[in-house]
mmCIF file of C-alpha atoms in Angstrom:
data_model
loop_
_atom_site.group_PDB
_atom_site.id
_atom_site.type_symbol
_atom_site.label_atom_id
_atom_site.label_comp_id
_atom_site.label_asym_id
_atom_site.label_seq_id
_atom_site.Cartn_x
_atom_site.Cartn_y
_atom_site.Cartn_z
ATOM 1 C CA MET A 1 -0.794 16.633 -1.978
ATOM 2 C CA ILE A 2 -2.295 13.375 -0.694
ATOM 3 C CA THR A 3 0.249 10.536 -0.589
ATOM 4 C CA LEU A 4 -0.446 6.823 -0.164
ATOM 5 C CA ASP A 5 1.580 3.741 0.674
ATOM 6 C CA LYS A 6 -1.008 1.131 -0.290
ATOM 7 C CA VAL A 7 -3.863 1.044 -2.777
ATOM 8 C CA LYS A 8 -6.415 -1.625 -3.629
ATOM 9 C CA LEU A 9 -8.724 -0.830 -6.506
ATOM 10 C CA VAL A 10 -11.403 -2.668 -8.434
ATOM 11 C CA THR A 11 -12.135 -1.929 -12.075
ATOM 12 C CA SER A 12 -13.333 -3.607 -15.281
ATOM 13 C CA LEU A 13 -11.765 -6.679 -16.882
ATOM 14 C CA ASP A 14 -11.907 -4.781 -20.170
ATOM 15 C CA TYR A 15 -8.871 -2.766 -19.084
ATOM 16 C CA ILE A 16 -6.305 -5.597 -19.042
ATOM 17 C CA ASP A 17 -4.733 -7.918 -21.616
ATOM 18 C CA ILE A 18 -2.587 -10.762 -20.337
ATOM 19 C CA ILE A 19 0.630 -11.344 -22.271
ATOM 20 C CA ASN A 20 2.240 -14.027 -20.108
ATOM 21 C CA LYS A 21 -0.381 -16.364 -18.577
ATOM 22 C CA ASP A 22 2.313 -18.740 -17.318
ATOM 23 C CA ILE A 23 3.035 -16.527 -14.302
ATOM 24 C CA TYR A 24 -0.629 -16.513 -13.170
ATOM 25 C CA ASP A 25 -2.355 -18.971 -10.838
ATOM 26 C CA THR A 26 -5.687 -20.350 -12.035
ATOM 27 C CA LYS A 27 -8.852 -21.147 -10.070
ATOM 28 C CA SER A 28 -11.569 -23.299 -11.597
ATOM 29 C CA LYS A 29 -15.055 -24.612 -10.784
ATOM 30 C CA SER A 30 -16.389 -27.669 -12.575
ATOM 31 C CA GLY A 31 -13.681 -27.314 -15.211
ATOM 32 C CA ILE A 32 -14.455 -23.637 -15.869
ATOM 33 C CA VAL A 33 -11.813 -21.019 -15.072
ATOM 34 C CA THR A 34 -13.297 -18.538 -12.573
ATOM 35 C CA SER A 35 -10.231 -16.373 -11.959
ATOM 36 C CA ILE A 36 -6.529 -16.000 -12.527
ATOM 37 C CA SER A 37 -4.179 -14.112 -10.228
ATOM 38 C CA PHE A 38 -0.605 -12.901 -9.884
ATOM 39 C CA THR A 39 0.941 -12.571 -6.421
ATOM 40 C CA LYS A 40 4.303 -11.137 -5.442
ATOM 41 C CA THR A 41 5.592 -10.637 -1.897
ATOM 42 C CA GLU A 42 9.277 -9.816 -2.460
ATOM 43 C CA PRO A 43 10.819 -7.285 -2.722
ATOM 44 C CA TYR A 44 7.373 -5.680 -2.310
ATOM 45 C CA SER A 45 3.731 -6.687 -2.221
ATOM 46 C CA LEU A 46 1.738 -6.827 -5.461
ATOM 47 C CA TYR A 47 -1.527 -8.597 -6.301
ATOM 48 C CA VAL A 48 -3.508 -8.677 -9.558
ATOM 49 C CA GLU A 49 -6.663 -10.755 -9.993
ATOM 50 C CA LEU A 50 -8.921 -11.220 -12.993
ATOM 51 C CA ASP A 51 -12.263 -12.339 -11.564
ATOM 52 C CA TYR A 52 -14.286 -13.719 -14.474
ATOM 53 C CA GLU A 53 -17.380 -14.412 -12.349
ATOM 54 C CA GLU A 54 -17.683 -10.787 -11.227
ATOM 55 C CA ASN A 55 -16.132 -9.332 -14.413
ATOM 56 C CA GLU A 56 -13.703 -7.422 -12.201
ATOM 57 C CA LEU A 57 -10.027 -6.592 -12.238
ATOM 58 C CA VAL A 58 -8.519 -6.239 -8.757
ATOM 59 C CA ILE A 59 -5.146 -4.530 -8.342
ATOM 60 C CA GLU A 60 -3.430 -4.096 -4.968
ATOM 61 C CA PHE A 61 0.032 -2.580 -4.636
ATOM 62 C CA THR A 62 2.282 -0.655 -2.283
ATOM 63 C CA GLY A 63 4.469 2.396 -2.777
ATOM 64 C CA LYS A 64 7.512 0.191 -3.257
ATOM 65 C CA ILE A 65 6.293 -0.499 -6.814
ATOM 66 C CA LEU A 66 7.851 2.923 -7.520
ATOM 67 C CA HIS A 67 11.308 1.369 -7.014
ATOM 68 C CA ASP A 68 13.872 4.187 -6.717
ATOM 69 C CA ARG A 69 11.056 6.733 -6.346
ATOM 70 C CA TYR A 70 9.559 5.052 -3.283
ATOM 71 C CA SER A 71 10.265 8.014 -0.993
ATOM 72 C CA GLU A 72 7.742 10.028 -3.082
ATOM 73 C CA LEU A 73 4.961 7.601 -2.044
ATOM 74 C CA ILE A 74 2.000 7.065 -4.380
ATOM 75 C CA ASN A 75 0.462 10.346 -5.506
ATOM 76 C CA SER A 76 -1.401 11.927 -8.421
ATOM 77 C CA ASN A 77 1.889 12.713 -10.202
ATOM 78 C CA ASN A 78 3.272 9.173 -10.230
ATOM 79 C CA VAL A 79 0.292 6.799 -10.117
ATOM 80 C CA GLU A 80 0.715 6.164 -13.868
ATOM 81 C CA VAL A 81 4.311 5.095 -13.173
ATOM 82 C CA CYS A 82 2.950 2.600 -10.626
ATOM 83 C CA LEU A 83 0.606 1.078 -13.198
ATOM 84 C CA LYS A 84 3.319 0.956 -15.876
ATOM 85 C CA ASN A 85 5.606 -0.876 -13.462
ATOM 86 C CA ILE A 86 2.749 -3.280 -12.706
ATOM 87 C CA GLU A 87 2.464 -4.011 -16.441
ATOM 88 C CA THR A 88 6.133 -5.010 -16.487
ATOM 89 C CA GLU A 89 5.885 -7.135 -13.337
ATOM 90 C CA CYS A 90 2.646 -8.878 -14.246
ATOM 91 C CA GLY A 91 3.189 -9.624 -17.941
ATOM 92 C CA CYS A 92 0.162 -7.630 -19.035
ATOM 93 C CA ARG A 93 -1.029 -4.507 -20.802
ATOM 94 C CA LEU A 94 -3.239 -2.105 -18.885
ATOM 95 C CA ASP A 95 -5.535 0.589 -20.212
ATOM 96 C CA ILE A 96 -4.109 3.028 -17.678
ATOM 97 C CA THR A 97 -6.253 6.009 -18.679
ATOM 98 C CA SER A 98 -9.481 4.019 -18.321
ATOM 99 C CA ILE A 99 -8.404 2.458 -15.022
ATOM 100 C CA LEU A 100 -7.690 5.874 -13.510
ATOM 101 C CA GLN A 101 -11.043 7.217 -14.685
ATOM 102 C CA ASP A 102 -13.181 4.177 -13.856
ATOM 103 C CA ASN A 103 -12.383 2.383 -10.621
ATOM 104 C CA LYS A 104 -13.482 1.822 -7.053
ATOM 105 C CA VAL A 105 -10.797 2.271 -4.405
ATOM 106 C CA VAL A 106 -11.591 -0.222 -1.628
ATOM 107 C CA LYS A 107 -8.475 0.055 0.532
ATOM 108 C CA ILE A 108 -5.818 2.727 1.036
ATOM 109 C CA ASP A 109 -3.092 3.667 3.474
ATOM 110 C CA VAL A 110 -2.916 7.456 3.506
ATOM 111 C CA SER A 111 0.702 8.118 4.501
ATOM 112 C CA LYS A 112 2.967 11.066 5.165
ATOM 113 C CA ASP A 113 6.602 11.234 6.236
ATOM 114 C CA ILE A 114 7.475 14.188 8.421
ATOM 115 C CA GLU A 115 10.849 15.384 9.676
ATOM 116 C CA TYR A 116 10.899 14.852 13.426
ATOM 117 C CA PRO A 117 13.946 13.887 15.517
ATOM 118 C CA ASP A 118 12.203 12.052 18.368
ATOM 119 C CA CYS A 119 9.591 9.484 17.331
ATOM 120 C CA LYS A 120 9.418 8.015 20.845
ATOM 121 C CA GLY A 121 8.731 11.437 22.356
ATOM 122 C CA LEU A 122 6.103 12.203 19.725
ATOM 123 C CA THR A 123 4.209 8.966 20.305
ATOM 124 C CA ALA A 124 4.315 9.497 24.087
ATOM 125 C CA TYR A 125 2.840 12.970 23.559
ATOM 126 C CA LEU A 126 0.096 11.644 21.275
ATOM 127 C CA SER A 127 -0.753 8.826 23.665
ATOM 128 C CA SER A 128 -1.111 11.218 26.594
ATOM 129 C CA HIS A 129 -3.534 13.394 24.618
ATOM 130 C CA VAL A 130 -6.067 10.705 23.699
ATOM 131 C CA LYS A 131 -9.016 11.574 25.963
ATOM 132 C CA ASN A 132 -11.992 9.598 24.656
ATOM 133 C CA TYR A 133 -10.997 5.981 25.337
ATOM 134 C CA LYS A 134 -14.476 4.706 24.478
ATOM 135 C CA LYS A 135 -14.099 6.018 20.941
ATOM 136 C CA TYR A 136 -10.349 5.632 20.339
ATOM 137 C CA LEU A 137 -7.935 2.946 21.517
ATOM 138 C CA PRO A 138 -4.247 3.945 21.823
ATOM 139 C CA ARG A 139 -1.811 1.026 21.996
ATOM 140 C CA THR A 140 1.509 -0.336 20.798
ATOM 141 C CA ILE A 141 1.512 -3.023 18.100
ATOM 142 C CA GLY A 142 4.805 -4.483 16.897
ATOM 143 C CA GLY A 143 6.685 -1.561 18.449
ATOM 144 C CA ASN A 144 4.559 1.012 16.599
ATOM 145 C CA PHE A 145 2.128 3.445 18.213
ATOM 146 C CA VAL A 146 -1.444 2.936 17.004
ATOM 147 C CA ILE A 147 -4.672 4.866 17.576
ATOM 148 C CA GLU A 148 -7.678 2.859 16.446
ATOM 149 C CA LYS A 149 -11.348 3.792 16.249
ATOM 150 C CA ASN A 150 -13.256 1.542 18.622
ATOM 151 C CA VAL A 151 -15.945 0.178 16.284
ATOM 152 C CA LYS A 152 -16.875 -3.320 15.137
ATOM 153 C CA THR A 153 -18.308 -2.435 11.718
ATOM 154 C CA ARG A 154 -15.557 -2.843 9.133
ATOM 155 C CA GLY A 155 -16.731 0.119 7.050
ATOM 156 C CA TYR A 156 -16.249 2.501 9.977
ATOM 157 C CA LYS A 157 -12.844 1.262 11.089
ATOM 158 C CA LYS A 158 -9.926 3.687 11.034
ATOM 159 C CA ARG A 159 -6.417 3.163 12.323
ATOM 160 C CA MET A 160 -3.512 5.577 12.491
ATOM 161 C CA THR A 161 -0.020 4.200 12.966
ATOM 162 C CA VAL A 162 2.977 6.345 13.892
ATOM 163 C CA TYR A 163 6.499 4.944 13.586
ATOM 164 C CA ASP A 164 10.151 5.677 12.911
ATOM 165 C CA LYS A 165 10.429 5.054 9.171
ATOM 166 C CA TYR A 166 14.236 4.928 9.152
ATOM 167 C CA LYS A 167 14.212 2.247 11.840
ATOM 168 C CA GLU A 168 11.484 0.304 10.025
ATOM 169 C CA MET A 169 13.429 0.376 6.741
ATOM 170 C CA GLN A 170 16.359 -1.321 8.497
ATOM 171 C CA LYS A 171 14.278 -4.397 9.329
ATOM 172 C CA ALA A 172 15.139 -7.680 7.642
ATOM 173 C CA SER A 173 11.770 -7.584 5.826
ATOM 174 C CA ASN A 174 12.933 -4.511 3.867
ATOM 175 C CA LYS A 175 16.393 -5.794 2.965
ATOM 176 C CA SER A 176 15.345 -7.324 -0.362
ATOM 177 C CA PHE A 177 13.636 -4.089 -1.392
ATOM 178 C CA LEU A 178 16.651 -1.946 -0.557
ATOM 179 C CA CYS A 179 18.900 -4.346 -2.480
ATOM 180 C CA SER A 180 16.582 -4.073 -5.505
ATOM 181 C CA THR A 181 17.111 -0.296 -5.768
ATOM 182 C CA ASN A 182 19.971 1.308 -7.692
ATOM 183 C CA GLN A 183 21.286 3.146 -4.627
ATOM 184 C CA PRO A 184 20.229 1.245 -1.479
ATOM 185 C CA ASP A 185 22.323 3.351 0.922
ATOM 186 C CA GLU A 186 20.864 6.577 -0.440
ATOM 187 C CA MET A 187 17.344 5.114 -0.297
ATOM 188 C CA LEU A 188 17.793 4.195 3.367
ATOM 189 C CA GLU A 189 19.367 7.571 4.164
ATOM 190 C CA SER A 190 16.382 9.408 2.641
ATOM 191 C CA PHE A 191 14.250 8.171 5.554
ATOM 192 C CA LYS A 192 16.637 9.245 8.304
ATOM 193 C CA GLY A 193 14.919 11.482 10.850
ATOM 194 C CA LYS A 194 11.493 10.752 9.329
ATOM 195 C CA VAL A 195 8.379 9.769 11.260
ATOM 196 C CA ARG A 196 5.647 8.129 9.221
ATOM 197 C CA LEU A 197 1.981 8.776 9.945
ATOM 198 C CA GLU A 198 -0.217 6.184 8.265
ATOM 199 C CA LEU A 199 -4.016 6.103 8.221
ATOM 200 C CA ASN A 200 -5.434 2.722 7.215
ATOM 201 C CA LEU A 201 -8.862 2.890 5.569
ATOM 202 C CA ASN A 202 -10.468 -0.459 4.692
ATOM 203 C CA SER A 203 -14.085 0.445 4.042
#
């Protein structure tokens, strides 16, 4: 089963009703509202925009919207749960069935956690086996091993990141998320010995 840790989709404005407009930011041109948006960065990233000029609804969220089910990552079995949780967070009602049937996915992080005891050894092995340096660039970014396709055109860019998920979950940036779960210690422990492989597609 394909699993994701980030999704950005674009769909029709017809599929959302706002209940609580007070939590949305408004943009206007010449006194006319052009868009309203909801942004959340803690304990996870969530963005919802109603673009009235383009008649589009933009929704971007990460796997952490699953709360205690985060270790499952986003998949075909729980994507409805993601959208229901977004309804709660964003003070809105979504036509979930229509959104799932009628949307354009414009950004995803295809992710998989694998059991592997030595992330450092794995990344060293991967790095030593990249042969075509004109096509692929292996490097370390923020302590994570990255292999990136060497192209300038955004639509053709691909980047795979490999990192120790247990170590990453212990960072200060994840503390608020862990504290928001019902069993933070168990959530952290579920990533022990896991290496995450993440393919970023932004076409």
